[in-house]
Coordinates of C-alpha atoms in Angstrom, one line a residue:
Chain A
M28 CA -4.0 21.0 -5.2
I29 CA -6.7 21.7 -2.5
L30 CA -8.6 18.5 -3.0
N31 CA -7.3 15.5 -4.9
F32 CA -10.5 14.8 -6.9
Y33 CA -8.8 12.3 -9.2
A34 CA -7.9 10.2 -6.1
I35 CA -11.5 10.3 -4.7
K36 CA -12.8 9.3 -8.1
A37 CA -10.2 6.6 -8.5
I38 CA -11.0 5.0 -5.1
F39 CA -14.7 5.3 -5.7
K40 CA -14.5 3.7 -9.2
F41 CA -12.2 0.9 -7.9
E42 CA -14.6 0.1 -5.1
M43 CA -17.6 0.1 -7.3
S44 CA -15.9 -2.1 -9.8
R45 CA -15.7 -4.7 -7.0
T46 CA -19.5 -4.6 -6.8
Y47 CA -19.9 -5.1 -10.5
R48 CA -17.6 -8.1 -10.5
T49 CA -19.8 -9.8 -7.9
P50 CA -23.4 -8.8 -8.8
L51 CA -24.9 -11.9 -7.1
Q52 CA -23.2 -11.1 -3.8
S53 CA -23.7 -7.4 -4.0
F54 CA -27.4 -7.3 -5.1
A55 CA -29.0 -10.6 -5.4
S56 CA -28.3 -11.9 -1.9
P57 CA -29.8 -8.9 0.0
V58 CA -32.8 -8.9 -2.3
I59 CA -33.4 -12.6 -1.8
A60 CA -33.1 -12.2 2.0
T61 CA -35.7 -9.4 1.9
V62 CA -38.1 -11.5 -0.2
L63 CA -37.8 -14.2 2.4
Y64 CA -38.6 -11.7 5.2
F65 CA -41.6 -10.6 3.3
V66 CA -42.9 -14.1 2.8
V67 CA -42.3 -15.2 6.4
F68 CA -43.1 -12.0 8.4
G69 CA -45.3 -10.1 5.9
S70 CA -47.5 -12.9 4.5
A71 CA -47.3 -15.9 6.9
I72 CA -47.1 -14.1 10.3
G73 CA -48.3 -10.7 9.2
N74 CA -51.8 -12.0 8.4
R75 CA -52.3 -12.9 12.0
M76 CA -50.9 -9.6 13.4
T77 CA -53.2 -6.6 14.2
P78 CA -52.2 -3.4 12.4
I79 CA -49.7 -1.2 14.2
D80 CA -50.7 2.5 14.4
G81 CA -53.3 1.7 11.7
I82 CA -50.6 0.3 9.4
S83 CA -50.8 -3.3 8.2
Y84 CA -47.9 -5.4 9.5
G85 CA -46.7 -6.2 6.0
A86 CA -46.3 -2.5 5.2
F87 CA -45.0 -1.6 8.7
I88 CA -41.9 -3.8 8.3
V89 CA -40.9 -2.3 4.9
P90 CA -38.9 0.7 6.4
G91 CA -37.5 -1.6 9.0
L92 CA -36.4 -4.1 6.4
I93 CA -34.8 -1.4 4.3
M94 CA -33.0 0.0 7.3
L95 CA -31.9 -3.5 8.4
T96 CA -30.3 -4.1 5.1
V97 CA -28.9 -0.6 4.6
M98 CA -27.3 -0.5 8.0
T99 CA -25.7 -4.0 7.9
Q100 CA -24.6 -3.7 4.2
S101 CA -23.1 -0.2 4.8
V102 CA -21.0 -1.6 7.7
A103 CA -20.1 -4.7 5.7
N104 CA -19.2 -2.8 2.5
A105 CA -17.1 -0.1 4.1
S106 CA -15.3 -2.3 6.6
F107 CA -14.4 -4.8 3.9
G108 CA -13.4 -2.0 1.5
I109 CA -10.7 -0.6 3.8
Y110 CA -9.8 -3.8 5.5
F111 CA -9.0 -5.8 2.3
P112 CA -6.2 -3.4 1.2
K113 CA -4.8 -3.6 4.7
F114 CA -5.0 -7.4 4.6
L115 CA -3.4 -7.6 1.1
G116 CA -0.8 -4.9 1.9
T117 CA -2.0 -2.8 -1.1
I118 CA -2.8 0.0 1.4
Y119 CA 0.9 1.0 0.9
E120 CA -0.2 2.8 -2.2
H121 CA -2.8 4.9 -0.5
L122 CA -0.4 5.8 2.2
S123 CA 2.3 6.8 -0.3
A124 CA -0.1 8.8 -2.4
P125 CA -0.7 12.6 -2.2
I126 CA -4.1 12.1 -0.6
S127 CA -5.5 13.3 2.7
S128 CA -7.4 11.0 5.1
F129 CA -10.5 13.1 4.3
E130 CA -10.3 12.1 0.6
M131 CA -9.8 8.5 1.5
V132 CA -12.9 8.6 3.7
I133 CA -14.9 10.2 0.9
G134 CA -13.8 7.6 -1.6
Y135 CA -14.4 4.5 0.5
V136 CA -17.4 5.7 2.5
G137 CA -19.0 7.2 -0.6
A138 CA -18.7 4.0 -2.5
A139 CA -19.9 1.8 0.4
A140 CA -22.9 4.1 1.0
T141 CA -23.7 4.2 -2.7
K142 CA -23.8 0.5 -2.9
S143 CA -26.0 0.0 0.2
A144 CA -28.3 2.9 -0.6
G145 CA -28.7 1.3 -4.1
V146 CA -29.6 -2.0 -2.5
G147 CA -32.1 -0.1 -0.2
C148 CA -33.8 1.3 -3.3
I149 CA -34.0 -2.2 -4.9
I150 CA -35.6 -3.5 -1.7
L151 CA -38.1 -0.7 -1.7
A152 CA -39.0 -1.5 -5.3
V153 CA -39.4 -5.2 -4.5
S154 CA -41.6 -4.2 -1.5
F155 CA -44.2 -2.7 -3.9
L156 CA -44.7 -6.2 -5.3
F157 CA -45.7 -7.5 -1.9
V158 CA -47.6 -4.8 -0.1
P159 CA -49.5 -1.6 -1.1
L160 CA -47.4 1.3 0.0
K161 CA -47.8 5.0 0.0
I162 CA -44.8 7.1 1.1
Q163 CA -45.9 10.3 2.9
H164 CA -42.5 12.1 2.7
P165 CA -40.6 10.6 -0.3
L166 CA -37.9 13.3 -0.4
L167 CA -37.2 13.0 3.3
M168 CA -37.3 9.2 3.0
L169 CA -34.6 9.4 0.3
A170 CA -32.5 11.8 2.3
L171 CA -32.7 9.6 5.4
L172 CA -31.8 6.6 3.3
I173 CA -28.7 8.3 2.0
A174 CA -27.8 9.8 5.4
T175 CA -28.1 6.4 7.1
A176 CA -26.0 4.7 4.5
L177 CA -23.3 7.3 4.9
C178 CA -23.5 7.2 8.7
F179 CA -23.2 3.4 9.0
S180 CA -20.5 3.3 6.2
L181 CA -18.5 5.6 8.5
L182 CA -19.0 3.1 11.3
G183 CA -17.9 0.3 8.9
F184 CA -14.9 2.3 7.9
I185 CA -13.9 2.5 11.6
L186 CA -14.4 -1.2 12.0
G187 CA -12.2 -1.9 8.9
L188 CA -9.4 0.3 10.2
W189 CA -9.6 -1.3 13.6
A190 CA -9.9 -4.9 12.7
K191 CA -6.7 -7.0 12.9
D192 CA -8.2 -10.1 11.2
F193 CA -11.2 -11.4 9.4
E194 CA -12.6 -12.8 12.6
Q195 CA -12.8 -9.3 14.2
L196 CA -14.2 -8.0 10.9
N197 CA -17.1 -10.4 11.1
L198 CA -17.5 -10.6 14.8
V199 CA -18.5 -6.9 15.4
P200 CA -21.4 -6.9 12.9
A201 CA -22.6 -10.2 14.3
L202 CA -22.3 -9.4 18.0
V203 CA -23.1 -5.6 17.9
I204 CA -24.5 -4.2 14.8
T205 CA -27.1 -6.8 13.8
P206 CA -28.5 -7.1 17.4
L207 CA -28.8 -3.3 17.6
V208 CA -30.6 -3.1 14.3
F209 CA -32.9 -6.0 15.1
L210 CA -33.7 -4.7 18.5
G211 CA -34.1 -1.1 17.2
G212 CA -37.6 -1.8 16.1
S213 CA -37.1 -3.1 12.6
F214 CA -40.0 -5.5 12.9
Y215 CA -42.0 -4.0 15.8
S216 CA -42.9 -0.7 17.4
I217 CA -41.1 0.0 20.6
A218 CA -44.5 0.6 22.2
M219 CA -45.1 -3.1 21.9
L220 CA -42.3 -3.9 24.4
P221 CA -42.6 -4.1 28.2
S222 CA -41.8 -0.7 29.7
H223 CA -38.3 -1.6 31.0
W224 CA -37.3 -2.8 27.6
Q225 CA -38.6 0.4 26.1
T226 CA -36.2 2.2 28.4
V227 CA -33.4 0.0 27.3
S228 CA -34.3 0.7 23.6
L229 CA -33.8 4.4 24.2
F230 CA -30.1 3.7 24.5
N231 CA -30.0 2.0 21.1
P232 CA -29.0 4.5 18.4
A233 CA -30.3 2.3 15.6
M234 CA -33.8 2.7 17.1
Y235 CA -33.8 6.5 16.5
V236 CA -32.7 6.1 12.9
I237 CA -35.3 3.4 12.1
S238 CA -38.0 5.4 13.8
G239 CA -37.2 8.4 11.7
F240 CA -37.2 6.4 8.5
R241 CA -40.6 4.9 9.4
W242 CA -42.0 8.4 10.0
A243 CA -41.0 9.4 6.5
F244 CA -43.1 6.5 5.2
F245 CA -46.2 6.7 7.4
G246 CA -46.0 9.8 9.6
V247 CA -45.9 7.7 12.7
S248 CA -42.9 6.9 14.8
D249 CA -41.6 5.8 18.2
V250 CA -39.7 9.0 18.8
P251 CA -40.3 12.5 17.4
I252 CA -38.7 13.0 13.9
T253 CA -36.6 15.9 15.0
I254 CA -34.9 13.7 17.6
S255 CA -34.3 11.1 14.9
L256 CA -32.7 13.6 12.6
L257 CA -30.6 15.0 15.4
S258 CA -29.4 11.5 16.3
I259 CA -28.2 10.8 12.7
V260 CA -26.2 14.0 12.7
I261 CA -24.7 13.3 16.1
L262 CA -23.8 9.7 15.0
A263 CA -22.2 11.0 11.8
I264 CA -20.2 13.6 13.8
V265 CA -19.0 11.0 16.4
F266 CA -18.0 8.5 13.7
F267 CA -16.2 11.1 11.7
A268 CA -14.3 12.4 14.8
I269 CA -13.2 8.8 15.6
I270 CA -11.9 8.4 12.0
W271 CA -10.1 11.7 12.2
R272 CA -8.5 10.7 15.4
I273 CA -7.4 7.3 13.9
F274 CA -5.8 9.0 11.0
A275 CA -4.2 11.7 13.1
T276 CA -2.4 9.1 15.2
G277 CA -1.7 6.7 12.3
Y278 CA -3.3 4.0 14.4
R279 CA -2.9 0.6 12.8
L280 CA -2.1 2.3 9.4
R281 CA 1.3 4.0 9.7
Q282 CA 4.0 2.8 12.1
Chain B
M5 CA 24.3 18.0 -9.6
S6 CA 21.8 19.2 -7.1
A7 CA 20.2 17.1 -4.4
I8 CA 16.6 16.0 -5.0
V9 CA 16.1 14.2 -1.7
K10 CA 17.6 15.6 1.4
I11 CA 17.6 13.7 4.7
Q12 CA 18.8 15.4 7.8
D13 CA 19.3 13.8 11.2
L14 CA 16.6 11.3 10.6
T15 CA 15.7 9.0 13.5
K16 CA 13.1 6.3 13.6
R17 CA 12.1 4.5 16.7
Y18 CA 9.2 2.0 16.4
D19 CA 6.6 1.6 19.0
D20 CA 8.3 -1.6 20.3
G21 CA 11.4 0.5 21.0
K22 CA 13.4 -0.8 18.1
L23 CA 15.8 1.9 16.7
A24 CA 15.7 1.5 13.0
L25 CA 17.3 4.8 11.9
N26 CA 19.8 6.5 14.1
D27 CA 20.4 10.2 13.3
L28 CA 20.9 9.4 9.6
S29 CA 21.8 12.1 7.0
V30 CA 22.2 11.6 3.3
E31 CA 21.4 13.3 0.0
F32 CA 20.3 11.7 -3.3
M33 CA 21.3 13.6 -6.4
R34 CA 19.0 14.6 -9.3
G35 CA 19.1 12.0 -12.1
E36 CA 21.4 9.5 -10.4
I37 CA 21.0 5.8 -9.7
I38 CA 21.9 5.2 -6.1
A39 CA 22.0 1.9 -4.4
L40 CA 21.3 1.6 -0.6
L41 CA 23.4 -1.3 0.3
G42 CA 23.2 -3.1 3.6
P43 CA 22.4 -6.4 5.3
N44 CA 18.8 -7.3 6.3
G45 CA 17.6 -5.1 9.1
A46 CA 20.1 -2.4 8.4
G47 CA 17.3 0.2 8.0
K48 CA 17.0 0.3 4.2
T49 CA 13.2 -0.3 4.0
S50 CA 12.6 2.0 7.0
L51 CA 14.4 4.8 5.2
I52 CA 12.4 4.3 2.0
S53 CA 9.1 3.9 3.9
I54 CA 9.6 7.2 5.6
I55 CA 10.4 9.1 2.4
C56 CA 7.4 7.6 0.7
G57 CA 5.0 8.3 3.6
L58 CA 4.4 4.8 4.8
T59 CA 6.1 5.3 8.1
T60 CA 6.2 8.3 10.4
I61 CA 9.3 10.2 11.4
S62 CA 10.4 10.1 15.0
D63 CA 12.9 13.0 14.5
G64 CA 14.6 14.8 11.7
L65 CA 13.8 16.4 8.4
V66 CA 13.2 14.9 4.9
T67 CA 12.6 17.0 1.8
V68 CA 11.8 15.9 -1.7
D69 CA 12.7 18.5 -4.4
G70 CA 12.5 21.1 -1.6
F71 CA 9.1 20.0 -0.3
D72 CA 9.0 18.8 3.4
I73 CA 7.5 15.4 3.3
Q74 CA 5.4 16.2 6.4
S75 CA 4.1 19.7 5.9
N76 CA 4.1 19.6 2.0
Y77 CA 3.2 15.9 1.7
R78 CA 1.1 16.4 -1.4
E79 CA 3.8 18.0 -3.5
A80 CA 6.5 15.7 -2.1
R81 CA 4.6 12.4 -2.7
S82 CA 3.4 13.4 -6.2
L83 CA 7.0 13.3 -7.3
V84 CA 7.7 9.8 -5.9
G85 CA 6.9 6.3 -7.1
L86 CA 7.5 3.2 -5.0
V87 CA 7.9 -0.4 -6.1
P88 CA 7.5 -2.4 -2.8
Q89 CA 9.5 -5.5 -2.0
E90 CA 6.5 -7.8 -1.8
L91 CA 4.0 -8.6 -4.5
M92 CA 1.1 -6.7 -2.9
L93 CA -1.7 -6.5 -5.5
E94 CA -5.5 -6.9 -5.5
P95 CA -5.9 -10.4 -7.1
F96 CA -9.3 -9.8 -8.6
E97 CA -8.6 -6.5 -10.3
T98 CA -7.3 -6.3 -13.9
V99 CA -3.9 -4.9 -14.8
M100 CA -5.5 -1.8 -16.4
G101 CA -7.8 -1.3 -13.4
T102 CA -5.1 -1.3 -10.8
V103 CA -2.8 0.9 -12.9
S104 CA -5.6 3.4 -13.4
L105 CA -6.2 3.4 -9.7
S106 CA -2.6 4.3 -9.1
R107 CA -2.6 7.1 -11.5
G108 CA -5.8 8.5 -10.0
L109 CA -4.5 8.2 -6.4
F110 CA -1.5 10.3 -7.4
G111 CA -3.8 13.1 -8.6
Q112 CA -3.4 12.6 -12.4
A113 CA -6.2 12.6 -14.9
Q114 CA -6.4 9.4 -16.9
N115 CA -4.0 9.4 -19.9
H116 CA -4.7 6.4 -22.1
E117 CA -1.7 7.1 -24.4
Y118 CA 0.8 7.3 -21.6
V119 CA -0.6 4.2 -19.9
E120 CA -0.6 2.2 -23.1
G121 CA 3.0 3.2 -23.7
L122 CA 4.0 2.2 -20.1
L123 CA 2.2 -1.2 -20.3
S124 CA 3.8 -1.9 -23.7
R125 CA 7.2 -1.0 -22.3
L126 CA 6.8 -3.5 -19.5
S127 CA 5.3 -6.2 -21.9
L128 CA 2.0 -5.9 -20.1
W129 CA -0.2 -4.5 -22.8
E130 CA -1.5 -7.9 -24.0
K131 CA -2.4 -8.7 -20.4
R132 CA -4.2 -5.4 -19.6
D133 CA -7.6 -7.0 -19.1
S134 CA -6.4 -10.1 -17.2
P135 CA -7.1 -10.4 -13.6
I136 CA -3.9 -10.1 -11.6
R137 CA -4.3 -13.5 -9.9
E138 CA -3.8 -15.1 -13.4
L139 CA -0.4 -13.5 -13.8
S140 CA 3.0 -15.1 -13.1
G141 CA 5.2 -13.8 -10.3
G142 CA 7.4 -11.9 -12.8
M143 CA 4.4 -10.4 -14.5
K144 CA 3.1 -9.2 -11.1
R145 CA 6.3 -7.5 -10.4
R146 CA 6.0 -5.7 -13.8
V147 CA 2.5 -4.6 -12.7
L148 CA 4.0 -3.1 -9.5
I149 CA 6.5 -1.2 -11.6
A150 CA 3.8 0.0 -13.9
K151 CA 1.8 1.2 -10.9
A152 CA 4.8 3.1 -9.5
L153 CA 5.4 4.8 -12.9
S154 CA 1.7 5.4 -13.6
H155 CA 1.9 9.0 -12.5
E156 CA 5.2 9.9 -14.2
P157 CA 7.2 10.3 -11.1
K158 CA 10.5 12.2 -10.9
I159 CA 11.9 9.8 -8.3
L160 CA 11.5 6.0 -8.4
F161 CA 12.2 3.8 -5.3
L162 CA 12.8 0.1 -5.9
D163 CA 12.8 -1.9 -2.7
E164 CA 14.8 -5.1 -3.2
P165 CA 13.8 -5.1 -6.9
T166 CA 15.4 -8.4 -7.9
A167 CA 14.3 -10.6 -5.0
G168 CA 12.9 -13.7 -6.6
V169 CA 13.2 -12.3 -10.1
D170 CA 14.4 -14.4 -13.1
V171 CA 17.2 -13.4 -15.4
D172 CA 15.0 -12.0 -18.2
L173 CA 13.1 -9.7 -15.9
R174 CA 16.2 -8.6 -14.2
R175 CA 17.8 -7.6 -17.5
D176 CA 14.6 -5.8 -18.6
M177 CA 14.5 -4.0 -15.3
W178 CA 18.0 -2.7 -15.5
R179 CA 17.4 -1.6 -19.0
L180 CA 14.3 0.2 -17.8
V181 CA 16.2 1.8 -15.0
K182 CA 18.9 3.1 -17.4
D183 CA 16.2 4.4 -19.7
L184 CA 14.4 6.2 -16.9
Q185 CA 17.7 7.8 -15.9
A186 CA 18.1 9.0 -19.4
E187 CA 14.7 10.6 -19.1
G188 CA 15.8 12.4 -16.0
V189 CA 14.3 10.1 -13.3
T190 CA 16.3 9.6 -10.1
V191 CA 16.3 5.9 -9.2
I192 CA 16.9 4.8 -5.6
L193 CA 17.1 1.1 -5.0
T194 CA 17.9 -1.0 -2.0
T195 CA 19.7 -4.3 -2.1
H196 CA 21.7 -6.6 -0.1
Y197 CA 23.2 -8.1 -3.2
I198 CA 26.5 -6.4 -3.8
E199 CA 26.7 -7.5 -7.4
E200 CA 23.5 -5.6 -8.0
A201 CA 24.7 -2.3 -6.7
E202 CA 28.0 -2.8 -8.6
E203 CA 26.1 -3.6 -11.8
I204 CA 23.6 -0.7 -11.9
A205 CA 24.4 2.1 -9.5
D206 CA 26.3 5.4 -10.0
R207 CA 26.7 5.9 -6.3
I208 CA 26.5 3.5 -3.4
A209 CA 25.4 4.3 0.1
V210 CA 26.4 1.7 2.6
I211 CA 23.9 1.5 5.5
N212 CA 24.2 -0.6 8.6
E213 CA 22.4 -0.4 12.0
G214 CA 20.4 2.6 11.0
Q215 CA 23.4 4.7 10.0
I216 CA 25.1 5.6 6.7
L217 CA 28.6 4.2 6.8
L218 CA 29.6 6.0 3.6
V219 CA 28.2 7.4 0.3
E220 CA 30.6 7.3 -2.6
D221 CA 30.8 7.1 -6.4
K222 CA 31.0 3.4 -7.2
S223 CA 34.3 3.8 -9.1
I224 CA 35.9 5.9 -6.3
L225 CA 34.7 3.4 -3.7
M226 CA 36.2 0.6 -5.6
N227 CA 39.4 2.6 -6.0
R228 CA 39.6 3.7 -2.5
L229 CA 38.9 0.5 -0.9
G230 CA 39.6 -2.0 -3.6
K231 CA 42.5 -4.3 -3.5
K232 CA 43.8 -5.6 -6.8
E233 CA 45.5 -8.9 -7.4
L234 CA 48.1 -9.6 -10.0
L235 CA 47.8 -13.2 -11.3
I236 CA 50.6 -14.8 -13.3
D237 CA 49.9 -18.1 -15.1
L238 CA 53.2 -20.1 -15.2
S239 CA 54.5 -22.1 -18.2
E240 CA 55.7 -24.8 -15.8
S241 CA 54.5 -25.7 -12.3
L242 CA 56.6 -24.7 -9.3
I243 CA 56.9 -26.6 -6.0
E244 CA 57.7 -23.5 -3.9
V245 CA 57.9 -19.7 -4.4
P246 CA 61.5 -18.8 -5.3
Q247 CA 63.2 -16.7 -2.6
G248 CA 63.4 -13.5 -4.7
L249 CA 59.6 -13.5 -5.1
A250 CA 58.6 -14.7 -1.6
G251 CA 60.3 -11.7 -0.2
L252 CA 57.9 -9.4 -2.1
G253 CA 54.8 -11.3 -0.8
V254 CA 54.1 -13.4 -3.8
R255 CA 52.1 -16.6 -3.1
L256 CA 51.9 -19.8 -5.1
Q257 CA 48.4 -21.2 -5.9
N258 CA 46.4 -23.5 -8.3
G259 CA 48.7 -26.5 -7.6
G260 CA 51.8 -24.5 -8.4
R261 CA 50.6 -23.2 -11.8
Q262 CA 49.9 -19.7 -10.7
L263 CA 51.5 -16.9 -8.8
S264 CA 49.4 -14.2 -7.1
Y265 CA 50.4 -10.8 -5.7
S266 CA 48.1 -8.5 -3.9
Y267 CA 48.5 -4.7 -4.0
D268 CA 46.6 -1.7 -2.8
M269 CA 45.4 0.7 -5.5
A270 CA 45.5 3.6 -3.1
T271 CA 49.2 3.4 -2.6
E272 CA 51.5 5.1 -5.0
K273 CA 53.8 2.2 -5.5
S274 CA 52.1 -1.0 -6.6
G275 CA 55.3 -3.1 -6.6
I276 CA 54.4 -4.7 -9.9
P277 CA 57.7 -3.8 -11.7
E278 CA 59.6 -5.4 -8.8
V279 CA 57.6 -8.6 -9.1
L280 CA 58.1 -8.7 -12.9
G281 CA 61.8 -8.0 -12.5
A282 CA 62.2 -10.8 -10.0
L283 CA 60.5 -13.2 -12.4
K284 CA 63.1 -12.3 -15.0
I285 CA 66.0 -12.7 -12.5
E286 CA 64.7 -16.1 -11.3
G287 CA 64.2 -17.1 -15.0
I288 CA 60.5 -18.1 -14.5
G289 CA 58.5 -18.3 -17.7
F290 CA 54.8 -17.4 -17.8
S291 CA 52.0 -17.7 -20.3
D292 CA 49.6 -14.9 -19.1
V293 CA 49.4 -12.0 -16.7
H294 CA 46.1 -10.5 -15.6
T295 CA 44.6 -8.6 -12.7
E296 CA 41.5 -9.0 -10.6
Q297 CA 39.7 -6.4 -8.6
S298 CA 38.1 -7.0 -5.2
S299 CA 34.3 -7.0 -5.3
L300 CA 32.0 -4.8 -3.4
E301 CA 31.3 -7.7 -1.2
D302 CA 34.9 -7.6 0.1
I303 CA 34.7 -3.9 0.5
F304 CA 31.5 -4.1 2.4
I305 CA 32.8 -6.8 4.7
E306 CA 35.8 -4.6 5.3
L307 CA 33.7 -1.5 6.1
V308 CA 31.4 -3.2 8.5
A309 CA 34.3 -4.8 10.2
E310 CA 36.0 -1.4 10.7
R311 CA 33.1 -0.2 12.9

């Protein structure tokens, strides 16, 4: 047995079934939140905004909104997915099963990313109802959507492994992830900031990801697309390395 | 019988410095039911957790059917099923869902026929689509057993299987354990209830302070360490033990209605003929004679005290 495919499939299926059990929480709530953003930012405020890089504000925020949701949902899905079995104690079964940490990561991160990428697609579909959109690089857009979902699901997985209680599980997204994503240019171009804040933004990894995603839509971005692509790859490698390290030491899993 | 689990010089020291297992060596034989008997904190759960992969080894070697549990963990763990002590289950998942997860985790393709048979055997088939939170405590324990057996393991570990379990389930569980043994499964259970070990096990390993005090066939253990007591119910009450009997160590009890005489089964001469002879000489009439054997509890207390 080189790779325990049945285990990966079982974890994936089990995690996805959680989604189907709670369709309102899984799909309806992010969609409603997005619609609200569109109404407030797109229609009410957007009408008074000048176009950014020749793109109407309503359209400009679409990639940002999708990224906002995909990043936060990926972290939430993956962290909860692995934290809940730890909390319940049912993780004993994974630890006693003939599975490698790699297979566990594929199962959990794969399911979390599938869910959040799915929500991202739903939001994109909803966006078409509000603003006229033309995506310049649809394939790249899709690839980036999936890559971002995977990358931030890895981050969520780390959070779920690390968290000792529900407070820690909720605190990190609220104090770290959400601010990074909001300040990463979801709703504005970095160029609109005073220069010292532009410098600060360069240290925000979320900014590179959002910029790249926006480039796939409109062909304009805050940083060159190659740097965005590179940064996603680096983030994924860093997150994967941290997870590998956690499993190698048994940290907070095996005594 | 060959050994299916071999444990050599196993030491476990937790991060907080607690020494749970201290250079422990033991072998579990293929197809046997063995009880790990010891007080709380003796190291029973640590030992099981290491064999099943929940806890890391500090030092020593453990093999399952020849596979090192560290370097060949896939092969080793595929053979093992674990029923944990606590009712750890995902409350919102269905019985079928959680058992299917278990089977998949252990690398087996879904087999509807086998799972149906397993759930029926544990009286869970009717409940297969129920969310686990709707089940009673006893049903939840059955689900844990179903999960542990979902991948058709060769070795089943039961950690304190009867803690908080009612009489029905306990009886069903022992029947299942015997059936599994008949199918060739090795069953290893931990308990601090001596009656439980006495009732179900072929062999008993007594564990205390992270070490195995002894491993022995249950009957040999009882013979080796067991004291027997000869009880003589008298036709008429006595006020004191007649001299001829007192000299042999016979005591009077039950308000003068019964004589008791303790003897060691390991010694060649039990002394019973002398006691019966003395009864005749003293002219004491009796209505019944029977013997009682010391329980494992007595044996265990004796063993721990020896150390």
